[in-house]
Amino acid sequence: MYYICCMNNEFVQNWFSQVKKGTLSYIILIILDEKEYYGYELVQEIKIHTTLEVAEGTLYPLLNRLKTEGIVDSKWIEQESGIPRKYYTLSKEGRETLTEMKKIWSALGTAIQKIQK
Amino acid sequence: MKRIIFNNPTAQRIYDDYISRVNRCVSILSADDQRELLMEFNSHIYEATHNAAPENEVDILMDTLDKLGAPEIVLQPTVAHKKVQQAVRSFNPKHVVEAIYLNIFNGVGYFIWGLIYLLVLAFGSLAIIKLIAPEHTGFFLKDGHYFVFGYTSDLPSGATEVLGNWFIITVIALMSIFYFLNTLLFRLLKGK
């Protein structure tokens, strides 16, 4: 009880916001590793698999950046509605990047587990 | 880009207003980049709202736009980044000035990039001015001391120009060096 009333909520929120920001690209790459997704579908997938409240508008700048970096590829696919969907896939470089990120994430997780004991 | 049609007129007005705001935010970019960003937002709005019943259209649309965020804020980093790419590709002064303006808050890096770009333009101009006004342009020394490097309309007596036509080669070389430095700096900024 003492812990809750004295917890620095603002600090925790800021820290969580930074963690979210830092892990969002990793989460996107993991999801895109399964199959291609279009933007809106990708947002839903993130919501299903994580408890993260993603600011949807920030997803597109991030996807644009990942594309500029050569990590994801994208293509417009026409739909019957006349409003096309933009599908994103992992590029070859993206798959290699993800493999490296997984190693780093795993090492970080192990290190934190050790410290927490 | 195909406009989404809503059954509810209020929803239609809200959608049209939002798309106009997106349009205004991206109007500074190339036609391709404008179309790409507009289509991306339009597609997201359509996917989120197209199954909504007419009586729920306004609520669902408002919720979707709220989650997407204000275009002026959400699109700012992307527009700024794409503008820099366009400026570097074209080296058009108009795009460069716009890119500097949009990225002024990204730190002093882009400010330095802008200054170096001005130096590149200045050295390029000096090469042309040397051909037009050779007597007033060059590397001038007076009494063995540096006096001026560039153009001067007011030459004091005793000042001598030491480089001659080598001045043109010198400014072109300086222009190339600063252009190279700017390319390196841009890559560094891009990788931030």
XYZ file of C-alpha atoms in Angstrom:
309
model
C 0.000 0.000 0.000
C 2.842 2.305 0.930
C 4.443 1.503 -2.410
C 1.331 2.431 -4.420
C 0.746 5.757 -2.704
C 4.383 6.738 -3.100
C 4.894 5.473 -6.623
C 5.922 8.218 -9.055
C 3.094 7.655 -11.512
C 4.290 10.296 -13.958
C 7.737 8.739 -14.106
C 6.270 5.260 -14.703
C 3.963 6.577 -17.435
C 6.827 8.357 -19.187
C 8.985 5.264 -18.941
C 6.184 3.065 -20.312
C 5.644 5.520 -23.144
C 9.342 5.275 -24.044
C 9.232 1.456 -23.843
C 6.193 1.418 -26.160
C 7.890 3.760 -28.596
C 11.022 1.628 -28.588
C 9.276 -1.708 -29.000
C 6.612 -0.783 -31.562
C 8.894 -1.250 -34.554
C 10.002 -4.632 -33.130
C 6.360 -5.706 -32.693
C 5.527 -4.608 -36.253
C 8.422 -6.630 -37.667
C 7.375 -9.738 -35.702
C 3.793 -9.444 -37.008
C 4.904 -8.808 -40.592
C 7.163 -11.864 -40.380
C 4.040 -14.076 -40.494
C 2.397 -12.563 -43.573
C 1.663 -9.274 -45.313
C -0.793 -6.855 -43.714
C -2.408 -3.602 -44.750
C -2.222 -0.622 -42.399
C -5.574 -0.868 -40.647
C -5.296 -4.650 -40.337
C -1.838 -4.254 -38.813
C -3.228 -1.923 -36.134
C -5.886 -4.514 -35.258
C -3.273 -7.258 -35.126
C -1.135 -5.228 -32.717
C -4.206 -4.716 -30.509
C -5.029 -8.437 -30.557
C -1.520 -9.594 -29.649
C -0.540 -6.881 -27.197
C -2.228 -4.696 -24.637
C -0.575 -1.657 -26.178
C -2.796 1.295 -27.025
C -1.204 2.341 -30.284
C -1.792 5.896 -31.482
C -2.857 4.822 -34.955
C -1.663 7.995 -36.631
C 1.889 7.350 -35.449
C 1.927 3.940 -37.118
C 2.054 5.333 -40.669
C 5.052 7.620 -40.107
C 6.795 4.628 -38.521
C 5.913 2.338 -41.463
C 7.124 5.058 -43.839
C 10.403 5.234 -41.958
C 10.801 1.435 -42.006
C 10.216 1.552 -45.749
C 12.798 4.302 -46.245
C 15.266 2.204 -44.234
C 14.592 -0.736 -46.576
C 13.214 -2.914 -43.757
C 9.703 -3.239 -45.168
C 8.319 -3.220 -48.696
C 4.859 -2.008 -49.626
C 2.475 -2.241 -52.541
C -0.989 -0.872 -53.298
C -3.597 -3.489 -54.138
C -6.838 -2.379 -55.786
C -10.089 -3.386 -54.065
C -13.644 -3.756 -55.350
C -14.602 -0.716 -53.278
C -12.276 1.407 -55.425
C -10.234 2.299 -52.356
C -6.977 0.354 -52.509
C -5.128 -1.143 -49.569
C -1.444 -0.664 -48.995
C 0.092 -3.996 -48.026
C 3.327 -4.152 -46.063
C 5.783 -7.043 -46.073
C 9.190 -7.659 -44.533
C 12.028 -7.207 -46.996
C 15.033 -9.537 -47.038
C 16.945 -6.922 -45.055
C 13.974 -6.686 -42.705
C 14.093 -10.416 -41.959
C 17.806 -10.222 -41.174
C 17.174 -7.140 -39.023
C 14.427 -8.968 -37.131
C 16.696 -11.966 -36.465
C 19.263 -9.598 -34.945
C 16.616 -7.741 -32.932
C 15.316 -11.043 -31.536
C 18.814 -11.921 -30.301
C 19.176 -8.523 -28.622
C 15.702 -8.749 -27.085
C 16.388 -12.229 -25.760
C 19.757 -11.191 -24.269
C 18.144 -8.137 -22.682
C 15.329 -10.254 -21.212
C 17.802 -12.745 -19.763
C 19.900 -9.946 -18.265
C 16.873 -8.305 -16.642
C 15.661 -11.661 -15.255
C 19.077 -12.187 -13.664
C 19.111 -8.717 -12.108
C 15.564 -9.022 -10.808
C 16.294 -12.230 -8.887
C -7.908 9.366 -54.827
C -11.455 8.069 -54.504
C -13.560 9.988 -51.990
C -15.378 7.885 -49.379
C -19.147 8.397 -49.486
C -21.022 8.306 -46.187
C -24.806 7.961 -45.835
C -24.892 10.395 -42.968
C -24.320 14.019 -44.147
C -22.658 14.987 -40.859
C -20.196 12.106 -41.234
C -19.541 13.235 -44.807
C -18.753 16.796 -43.661
C -16.438 15.537 -40.902
C -14.621 13.244 -43.350
C -14.297 15.974 -46.021
C -12.929 18.398 -43.442
C -10.369 15.867 -42.184
C -9.199 15.029 -45.712
C -8.875 18.767 -46.500
C -6.646 19.108 -43.440
C -4.522 16.157 -44.588
C -4.381 17.766 -48.045
C -3.176 21.069 -46.580
C -0.515 19.325 -44.467
C 0.979 17.431 -47.407
C 0.564 20.176 -50.047
C 4.237 21.137 -49.646
C 5.375 17.684 -50.863
C 5.812 16.267 -54.355
C 2.652 15.085 -56.136
C 3.618 11.412 -55.616
C 4.230 11.836 -51.880
C 0.984 13.792 -51.499
C -1.012 11.063 -53.229
C 0.700 8.317 -51.210
C -0.047 9.883 -47.804
C -3.601 10.855 -48.729
C -4.378 7.380 -50.034
C -2.885 5.827 -46.895
C -5.104 7.874 -44.569
C -8.126 7.447 -46.836
C -7.662 3.686 -46.901
C -7.394 3.554 -43.102
C -10.589 5.602 -42.673
C -12.453 3.444 -45.182
C -11.389 0.151 -43.564
C -12.370 1.425 -40.123
C -15.778 2.794 -41.112
C -17.195 0.988 -44.135
C -19.142 -1.585 -42.113
C -20.766 1.021 -39.879
C -24.570 1.371 -39.872
C -25.691 4.886 -40.998
C -26.854 5.760 -37.463
C -23.393 4.907 -36.084
C -21.344 6.451 -38.873
C -20.603 9.710 -37.056
C -19.531 7.977 -33.830
C -17.351 5.425 -35.599
C -15.812 8.038 -37.876
C -15.108 10.383 -34.947
C -13.521 7.520 -33.022
C -11.384 6.564 -36.044
C -10.205 10.143 -36.646
C -9.548 10.615 -32.961
C -7.311 7.525 -32.944
C -5.557 8.662 -36.116
C -4.851 12.021 -34.517
C -4.706 15.578 -35.839
C -3.035 15.502 -39.282
C -1.053 18.668 -38.416
C 0.679 16.775 -35.584
C 0.740 13.189 -36.851
C 2.002 14.030 -40.335
C 4.605 16.605 -39.286
C 7.584 14.179 -38.930
C 6.747 12.358 -42.172
C 6.247 15.576 -44.144
C 9.487 17.026 -42.758
C 11.410 13.838 -43.601
C 9.965 13.508 -47.111
C 10.674 17.199 -47.776
C 14.355 16.686 -46.913
C 14.486 13.714 -49.278
C 12.917 15.833 -52.033
C 15.344 18.715 -51.337
C 18.365 16.417 -51.498
C 17.126 14.756 -54.695
C 16.419 18.021 -56.508
C 18.764 20.475 -54.731
C 16.109 23.035 -55.678
C 16.520 26.133 -53.412
C 12.738 26.324 -52.843
C 12.620 22.731 -51.515
C 15.795 23.288 -49.481
C 14.333 26.362 -47.740
C 11.067 24.504 -47.067
C 12.975 21.472 -45.728
C 15.022 23.686 -43.396
C 11.878 25.426 -42.185
C 10.094 22.118 -41.521
C 13.116 20.596 -39.789
C 14.261 23.595 -37.808
C 13.149 21.863 -34.615
C 15.068 18.695 -35.445
C 18.187 20.308 -34.092
C 21.100 22.322 -35.262
C 22.098 19.593 -37.715
C 19.709 20.776 -40.394
C 20.638 24.392 -39.676
C 24.292 23.579 -40.402
C 23.170 21.610 -43.450
C 21.368 24.753 -44.656
C 24.415 26.942 -44.054
C 26.680 24.581 -45.976
C 24.122 24.502 -48.770
C 24.299 28.322 -48.926
C 28.098 28.081 -49.128
C 27.785 25.654 -52.055
C 25.503 28.137 -53.828
C 27.845 31.038 -52.995
C 30.930 29.289 -54.387
C 28.986 28.303 -57.508
C 27.880 31.917 -57.988
C 31.460 33.175 -57.565
C 32.626 30.982 -60.459
C 30.030 32.667 -62.697
C 30.703 36.181 -61.323
C 34.438 35.706 -62.029
C 33.565 35.284 -65.725
C 31.316 38.374 -65.716
C 33.478 40.713 -63.596
C 37.004 39.252 -63.542
C 38.664 42.449 -62.236
C 36.498 42.563 -59.138
C 36.369 38.846 -58.362
C 39.130 36.634 -57.004
C 41.588 36.277 -54.156
C 42.981 39.750 -53.470
C 46.083 40.574 -51.445
C 47.227 43.979 -50.317
C 50.701 44.621 -48.861
C 51.216 40.869 -48.633
C 48.153 40.360 -46.407
C 44.826 38.695 -47.190
C 42.308 41.273 -48.269
C 39.273 39.608 -49.823
C 38.163 36.259 -51.244
C 35.163 36.710 -53.509
C 33.611 39.743 -55.143
C 34.245 43.374 -54.219
C 33.111 46.473 -56.077
C 35.419 48.700 -54.045
C 39.006 47.674 -54.784
C 41.614 49.787 -53.000
C 44.766 50.722 -54.922
C 47.611 48.301 -54.435
C 45.370 45.240 -54.140
C 46.403 42.425 -56.455
C 44.469 39.350 -57.511
C 46.712 36.317 -57.162
C 44.728 33.366 -58.465
C 43.625 34.528 -61.918
C 41.607 31.846 -63.677
C 42.626 29.381 -60.955
C 40.044 31.186 -58.825
C 37.269 29.438 -60.797
C 38.870 26.028 -60.257
C 39.357 26.852 -56.555
C 35.703 27.800 -55.964
C 34.486 24.760 -57.935
C 36.762 22.567 -55.783
C 35.410 24.234 -52.608
C 31.873 23.775 -53.899
C 32.521 20.040 -54.458
C 34.078 19.624 -50.995
C 31.128 21.331 -49.256
C 28.634 19.399 -51.380
C 30.341 16.171 -50.302
C 30.301 17.304 -46.649
C 26.598 18.112 -46.917
C 25.838 14.684 -48.345
C 27.704 13.090 -45.428
C 25.895 15.305 -42.923
C 22.530 14.454 -44.460
C 23.256 10.735 -44.161
C 24.185 11.233 -40.515
C 20.979 13.198 -39.843
C 18.901 10.627 -41.677
C 20.383 7.856 -39.568
C 19.494 9.599 -36.272
